[in-house]
Amino acid sequence: MTAFWIGVAASLVATYLAAFFSKYLPHRVQTVMQASIGRLLGVGINYVYKDEEKASRDMLRDAARSQSIQVLSIRGFRLTSEGRPLSKLLGKDVPYNDLKVMIADPRSPAVLERSQGFTDTALMYPQDNFYAEDVTKSINVLIGAAKANRRIHVRTHHQCESFRLFITDDSLYLSFFPKGRSASTSPVYKIKRDCLLYNAFATHFLWMWQYNSIEHSSPIILTKDDK
């Protein structure tokens, strides 16, 4: 895991430097500067998108050219919401070999911590259990999609991640969880394959998949004790 933390530290340095030197410039100029500094530091950041909406076209295009796609998140709405472009990956039109998705267990500290961030700052989830119910619905959508599409594999994790990953054969897309706001509003960092950050986060995903997650093939049902 040393490589993972080195990669994260290098990424934070690149982000801080880019923000410090370009915060008063137009967003497009900021993006170019952030990517340039990332490349100079060897962390492999190719591009910085304002949010998921701006990144989704490239994410879908990279996914369509990949044999394997890996997703690590908490709620997973980027895949399970029909209105979002990446929901196309749950169908059979995109020719990947496997789609591995890890979503937080709705009963986990990860979901409780994230839901409290919403209840403290916004009206979207006035009660913690509402967020857990949405996570459950999302997982069950994925499980249903996996029954119709055997290339999809679904697992849940308990880790309180501060970031989410979308990994394709050529690129990795990294974004974060702003407190009280959807992760879709976070900047998205596109990171090229076989660089420090790509390898670190890909290794983290593999470790989570093998040692810190549980496979699901049947729908999850929350009991009163879980809420």
mmCIF file of C-alpha atoms in Angstrom:
data_model
loop_
_atom_site.group_PDB
_atom_site.id
_atom_site.type_symbol
_atom_site.label_atom_id
_atom_site.label_comp_id
_atom_site.label_asym_id
_atom_site.label_seq_id
_atom_site.Cartn_x
_atom_site.Cartn_y
_atom_site.Cartn_z
ATOM 1 C CA MET A 1 0.000 0.000 0.000
ATOM 2 C CA THR A 2 3.050 2.302 0.141
ATOM 3 C CA ALA A 3 2.776 3.047 -3.577
ATOM 4 C CA PHE A 4 -0.863 3.991 -3.072
ATOM 5 C CA TRP A 5 -0.107 6.616 -0.412
ATOM 6 C CA ILE A 6 2.845 7.988 -2.381
ATOM 7 C CA GLY A 7 0.534 8.406 -5.354
ATOM 8 C CA VAL A 8 -2.122 10.151 -3.301
ATOM 9 C CA ALA A 9 0.443 12.514 -1.773
ATOM 10 C CA ALA A 10 1.843 13.391 -5.199
ATOM 11 C CA SER A 11 -1.658 14.017 -6.497
ATOM 12 C CA LEU A 12 -2.431 16.371 -3.602
ATOM 13 C CA VAL A 13 0.761 18.305 -4.246
ATOM 14 C CA ALA A 14 -0.107 18.654 -7.931
ATOM 15 C CA THR A 15 -3.642 19.753 -7.120
ATOM 16 C CA TYR A 16 -2.475 22.310 -4.551
ATOM 17 C CA LEU A 17 0.103 23.824 -6.879
ATOM 18 C CA ALA A 18 -2.336 24.026 -9.756
ATOM 19 C CA ALA A 19 -5.025 25.608 -7.586
ATOM 20 C CA PHE A 20 -2.597 28.126 -6.093
ATOM 21 C CA PHE A 21 -1.224 29.338 -9.414
ATOM 22 C CA SER A 22 -4.405 29.279 -11.479
ATOM 23 C CA LYS A 23 -7.350 29.988 -9.163
ATOM 24 C CA TYR A 24 -8.074 33.365 -10.786
ATOM 25 C CA LEU A 25 -7.869 32.065 -14.359
ATOM 26 C CA PRO A 26 -10.713 30.659 -16.543
ATOM 27 C CA HIS A 27 -11.580 27.028 -15.820
ATOM 28 C CA ARG A 28 -10.151 25.773 -19.119
ATOM 29 C CA VAL A 29 -6.788 27.412 -18.344
ATOM 30 C CA GLN A 30 -6.886 25.940 -14.824
ATOM 31 C CA THR A 31 -7.474 22.510 -16.325
ATOM 32 C CA VAL A 32 -4.471 22.776 -18.651
ATOM 33 C CA MET A 33 -2.233 23.948 -15.817
ATOM 34 C CA GLN A 34 -3.387 21.180 -13.461
ATOM 35 C CA ALA A 35 -2.763 18.507 -16.086
ATOM 36 C CA SER A 36 0.644 19.962 -16.978
ATOM 37 C CA ILE A 37 1.776 20.067 -13.351
ATOM 38 C CA GLY A 38 0.480 16.538 -12.841
ATOM 39 C CA ARG A 39 2.541 15.283 -15.774
ATOM 40 C CA LEU A 40 5.651 17.142 -14.570
ATOM 41 C CA LEU A 41 5.355 15.472 -11.169
ATOM 42 C CA GLY A 42 4.924 12.087 -12.808
ATOM 43 C CA VAL A 43 1.460 11.367 -11.399
ATOM 44 C CA GLY A 44 -0.089 11.034 -14.869
ATOM 45 C CA ILE A 45 -3.015 13.461 -14.682
ATOM 46 C CA ASN A 46 -3.992 14.078 -18.311
ATOM 47 C CA TYR A 47 -7.079 16.217 -17.845
ATOM 48 C CA VAL A 48 -9.305 17.723 -15.172
ATOM 49 C CA TYR A 49 -13.048 17.947 -15.862
ATOM 50 C CA LYS A 50 -15.267 20.399 -14.007
ATOM 51 C CA ASP A 51 -17.684 17.617 -12.981
ATOM 52 C CA GLU A 52 -19.000 14.203 -13.978
ATOM 53 C CA GLU A 53 -21.272 15.596 -16.681
ATOM 54 C CA LYS A 54 -18.244 17.022 -18.486
ATOM 55 C CA ALA A 55 -16.283 13.786 -18.059
ATOM 56 C CA SER A 56 -19.008 11.244 -18.884
ATOM 57 C CA ARG A 57 -18.544 11.271 -22.671
ATOM 58 C CA ASP A 58 -14.848 10.384 -22.389
ATOM 59 C CA MET A 59 -15.555 7.867 -19.622
ATOM 60 C CA LEU A 60 -18.088 6.074 -21.796
ATOM 61 C CA ARG A 61 -15.814 6.169 -24.830
ATOM 62 C CA ASP A 62 -12.905 4.680 -22.866
ATOM 63 C CA ALA A 63 -15.221 2.027 -21.427
ATOM 64 C CA ALA A 64 -16.373 1.044 -24.922
ATOM 65 C CA ARG A 65 -12.743 0.320 -25.849
ATOM 66 C CA SER A 66 -11.953 -1.668 -22.701
ATOM 67 C CA GLN A 67 -11.963 -5.346 -21.900
ATOM 68 C CA SER A 68 -12.417 -4.701 -18.188
ATOM 69 C CA ILE A 69 -14.117 -1.870 -16.287
ATOM 70 C CA GLN A 70 -13.882 -1.381 -12.520
ATOM 71 C CA VAL A 71 -15.986 0.947 -10.390
ATOM 72 C CA LEU A 72 -15.563 1.805 -6.703
ATOM 73 C CA SER A 73 -18.169 4.079 -5.117
ATOM 74 C CA ILE A 74 -20.595 4.461 -2.215
ATOM 75 C CA ARG A 75 -24.030 4.891 -3.762
ATOM 76 C CA GLY A 76 -23.352 4.090 -7.412
ATOM 77 C CA PHE A 77 -25.928 6.394 -8.994
ATOM 78 C CA ARG A 78 -23.601 7.087 -11.917
ATOM 79 C CA LEU A 79 -24.424 3.556 -13.138
ATOM 80 C CA THR A 80 -27.919 2.956 -11.804
ATOM 81 C CA SER A 81 -29.631 6.235 -12.726
ATOM 82 C CA GLU A 82 -31.197 5.953 -16.166
ATOM 83 C CA GLY A 83 -30.659 9.650 -16.836
ATOM 84 C CA ARG A 84 -26.864 9.342 -16.600
ATOM 85 C CA PRO A 85 -24.801 8.298 -19.647
ATOM 86 C CA LEU A 86 -22.845 5.602 -17.776
ATOM 87 C CA SER A 87 -26.034 3.647 -17.104
ATOM 88 C CA LYS A 88 -25.563 2.337 -20.670
ATOM 89 C CA LEU A 89 -22.845 0.091 -19.288
ATOM 90 C CA LEU A 90 -25.448 -2.090 -17.573
ATOM 91 C CA GLY A 91 -26.877 -3.147 -20.938
ATOM 92 C CA LYS A 92 -25.348 -5.458 -23.528
ATOM 93 C CA ASP A 93 -24.366 -2.927 -26.182
ATOM 94 C CA VAL A 94 -20.933 -2.028 -24.753
ATOM 95 C CA PRO A 95 -18.511 -4.876 -25.672
ATOM 96 C CA TYR A 96 -16.461 -5.269 -22.461
ATOM 97 C CA ASN A 97 -15.592 -8.658 -20.968
ATOM 98 C CA ASP A 98 -16.402 -7.779 -17.363
ATOM 99 C CA LEU A 99 -17.708 -4.896 -15.275
ATOM 100 C CA LYS A 100 -16.752 -5.082 -11.598
ATOM 101 C CA VAL A 101 -18.680 -2.761 -9.290
ATOM 102 C CA MET A 102 -18.118 -2.214 -5.563
ATOM 103 C CA ILE A 103 -20.750 -0.208 -3.690
ATOM 104 C CA ALA A 104 -20.858 0.471 0.052
ATOM 105 C CA ASP A 105 -22.956 -1.891 2.150
ATOM 106 C CA PRO A 106 -26.030 0.145 3.218
ATOM 107 C CA ARG A 107 -25.455 -0.931 6.839
ATOM 108 C CA SER A 108 -21.790 0.111 6.857
ATOM 109 C CA PRO A 109 -20.052 3.046 8.584
ATOM 110 C CA ALA A 110 -19.242 4.317 5.069
ATOM 111 C CA VAL A 111 -22.923 4.918 4.338
ATOM 112 C CA LEU A 112 -23.660 6.336 7.788
ATOM 113 C CA GLU A 113 -20.788 8.823 7.522
ATOM 114 C CA ARG A 114 -21.796 9.888 4.027
ATOM 115 C CA SER A 115 -25.473 10.220 4.926
ATOM 116 C CA GLN A 116 -24.646 12.394 7.939
ATOM 117 C CA GLY A 117 -22.795 14.742 5.621
ATOM 118 C CA PHE A 118 -26.039 15.219 3.703
ATOM 119 C CA THR A 119 -28.299 15.605 6.722
ATOM 120 C CA ASP A 120 -25.949 18.185 8.271
ATOM 121 C CA THR A 121 -25.820 20.451 5.218
ATOM 122 C CA ALA A 122 -28.742 19.773 2.878
ATOM 123 C CA LEU A 123 -32.401 18.826 2.654
ATOM 124 C CA MET A 124 -31.896 16.022 0.135
ATOM 125 C CA TYR A 125 -31.693 13.412 2.914
ATOM 126 C CA PRO A 126 -33.356 14.836 6.077
ATOM 127 C CA GLN A 127 -32.906 11.451 7.788
ATOM 128 C CA ASP A 128 -29.885 9.135 7.649
ATOM 129 C CA ASN A 129 -31.931 6.076 6.715
ATOM 130 C CA PHE A 130 -33.144 7.721 3.491
ATOM 131 C CA TYR A 131 -29.617 7.663 2.102
ATOM 132 C CA ALA A 132 -29.155 4.019 3.136
ATOM 133 C CA GLU A 133 -32.391 3.171 1.340
ATOM 134 C CA ASP A 134 -31.113 4.821 -1.842
ATOM 135 C CA VAL A 135 -27.857 2.864 -1.599
ATOM 136 C CA THR A 136 -29.890 -0.334 -1.222
ATOM 137 C CA LYS A 137 -31.979 0.494 -4.283
ATOM 138 C CA SER A 138 -28.835 1.154 -6.291
ATOM 139 C CA ILE A 139 -27.249 -2.152 -5.274
ATOM 140 C CA ASN A 140 -30.414 -4.033 -6.148
ATOM 141 C CA VAL A 141 -30.507 -2.391 -9.584
ATOM 142 C CA LEU A 142 -26.963 -3.636 -10.138
ATOM 143 C CA ILE A 143 -27.853 -7.132 -8.938
ATOM 144 C CA GLY A 144 -30.825 -7.184 -11.312
ATOM 145 C CA ALA A 145 -28.591 -6.045 -14.176
ATOM 146 C CA ALA A 146 -26.076 -8.782 -13.327
ATOM 147 C CA LYS A 147 -28.771 -11.436 -13.620
ATOM 148 C CA ALA A 148 -29.508 -10.255 -17.164
ATOM 149 C CA ASN A 149 -25.872 -9.575 -18.045
ATOM 150 C CA ARG A 150 -23.423 -12.145 -16.694
ATOM 151 C CA ARG A 151 -20.459 -9.893 -17.423
ATOM 152 C CA ILE A 152 -21.455 -7.719 -14.443
ATOM 153 C CA HIS A 153 -20.157 -8.595 -10.965
ATOM 154 C CA VAL A 154 -21.389 -6.821 -7.837
ATOM 155 C CA ARG A 155 -19.747 -6.584 -4.433
ATOM 156 C CA THR A 156 -20.256 -4.418 -1.348
ATOM 157 C CA HIS A 157 -17.591 -2.922 0.910
ATOM 158 C CA HIS A 158 -17.501 -1.299 4.368
ATOM 159 C CA GLN A 159 -14.611 1.090 3.869
ATOM 160 C CA CYS A 160 -15.157 4.849 4.387
ATOM 161 C CA GLU A 161 -13.673 5.897 1.066
ATOM 162 C CA SER A 162 -13.074 9.592 0.412
ATOM 163 C CA PHE A 163 -12.827 9.064 -3.343
ATOM 164 C CA ARG A 164 -14.472 7.060 -6.103
ATOM 165 C CA LEU A 165 -12.855 5.282 -9.029
ATOM 166 C CA PHE A 166 -13.812 4.467 -12.606
ATOM 167 C CA ILE A 167 -11.039 2.356 -14.153
ATOM 168 C CA THR A 168 -10.767 1.380 -17.822
ATOM 169 C CA ASP A 169 -7.970 -0.322 -19.764
ATOM 170 C CA ASP A 170 -6.416 3.005 -20.793
ATOM 171 C CA SER A 171 -7.439 5.531 -18.144
ATOM 172 C CA LEU A 172 -8.588 5.973 -14.573
ATOM 173 C CA TYR A 173 -11.131 8.608 -13.558
ATOM 174 C CA LEU A 174 -10.819 9.858 -9.984
ATOM 175 C CA SER A 175 -13.387 12.018 -8.186
ATOM 176 C CA PHE A 176 -14.354 12.798 -4.606
ATOM 177 C CA PHE A 177 -17.311 13.063 -2.210
ATOM 178 C CA PRO A 178 -18.016 16.724 -1.314
ATOM 179 C CA LYS A 179 -19.836 16.974 2.018
ATOM 180 C CA GLY A 180 -23.557 17.462 1.496
ATOM 181 C CA ARG A 181 -23.305 17.348 -2.296
ATOM 182 C CA SER A 182 -23.489 14.651 -4.922
ATOM 183 C CA ALA A 183 -20.115 13.272 -6.016
ATOM 184 C CA SER A 184 -21.211 14.064 -9.572
ATOM 185 C CA THR A 185 -20.387 17.719 -8.774
ATOM 186 C CA SER A 186 -16.766 16.916 -7.899
ATOM 187 C CA PRO A 187 -13.942 17.636 -10.367
ATOM 188 C CA VAL A 188 -12.931 14.473 -12.235
ATOM 189 C CA TYR A 189 -9.237 13.727 -12.787
ATOM 190 C CA LYS A 190 -8.354 11.639 -15.844
ATOM 191 C CA ILE A 191 -5.193 9.629 -15.183
ATOM 192 C CA LYS A 192 -3.298 7.709 -17.853
ATOM 193 C CA ARG A 193 -2.472 4.007 -17.592
ATOM 194 C CA ASP A 194 0.841 2.753 -16.199
ATOM 195 C CA CYS A 195 1.721 5.829 -14.186
ATOM 196 C CA LEU A 196 2.146 6.269 -10.449
ATOM 197 C CA LEU A 197 -1.468 7.156 -9.640
ATOM 198 C CA TYR A 198 -3.115 4.697 -12.041
ATOM 199 C CA ASN A 199 -1.101 1.794 -10.653
ATOM 200 C CA ALA A 200 -1.662 2.851 -7.039
ATOM 201 C CA PHE A 201 -5.440 3.183 -7.322
ATOM 202 C CA ALA A 202 -5.757 0.050 -9.499
ATOM 203 C CA THR A 203 -3.858 -1.879 -6.826
ATOM 204 C CA HIS A 204 -6.162 -0.452 -4.158
ATOM 205 C CA PHE A 205 -9.224 -1.570 -6.108
ATOM 206 C CA LEU A 206 -7.816 -5.091 -6.540
ATOM 207 C CA TRP A 207 -7.030 -5.322 -2.826
ATOM 208 C CA MET A 208 -10.550 -4.181 -1.930
ATOM 209 C CA TRP A 209 -12.109 -6.629 -4.395
ATOM 210 C CA GLN A 210 -10.134 -9.612 -3.147
ATOM 211 C CA TYR A 211 -9.950 -9.000 0.594
ATOM 212 C CA ASN A 212 -12.436 -6.371 1.738
ATOM 213 C CA SER A 213 -15.703 -6.924 -0.129
ATOM 214 C CA ILE A 214 -18.588 -9.396 -0.318
ATOM 215 C CA GLU A 215 -20.166 -10.704 -3.511
ATOM 216 C CA HIS A 216 -23.943 -10.339 -3.947
ATOM 217 C CA SER A 217 -26.274 -12.191 -6.271
ATOM 218 C CA SER A 218 -29.575 -11.702 -4.396
ATOM 219 C CA PRO A 219 -31.355 -8.423 -3.561
ATOM 220 C CA ILE A 220 -30.537 -6.737 -0.247
ATOM 221 C CA ILE A 221 -33.435 -6.064 2.121
ATOM 222 C CA LEU A 222 -33.047 -3.598 4.985
ATOM 223 C CA THR A 223 -34.774 -4.556 8.219
ATOM 224 C CA LYS A 224 -36.082 -2.133 10.849
ATOM 225 C CA ASP A 225 -32.925 -2.772 12.879
ATOM 226 C CA ASP A 226 -30.803 -1.702 9.917
ATOM 227 C CA LYS A 227 -32.559 1.664 9.502
#
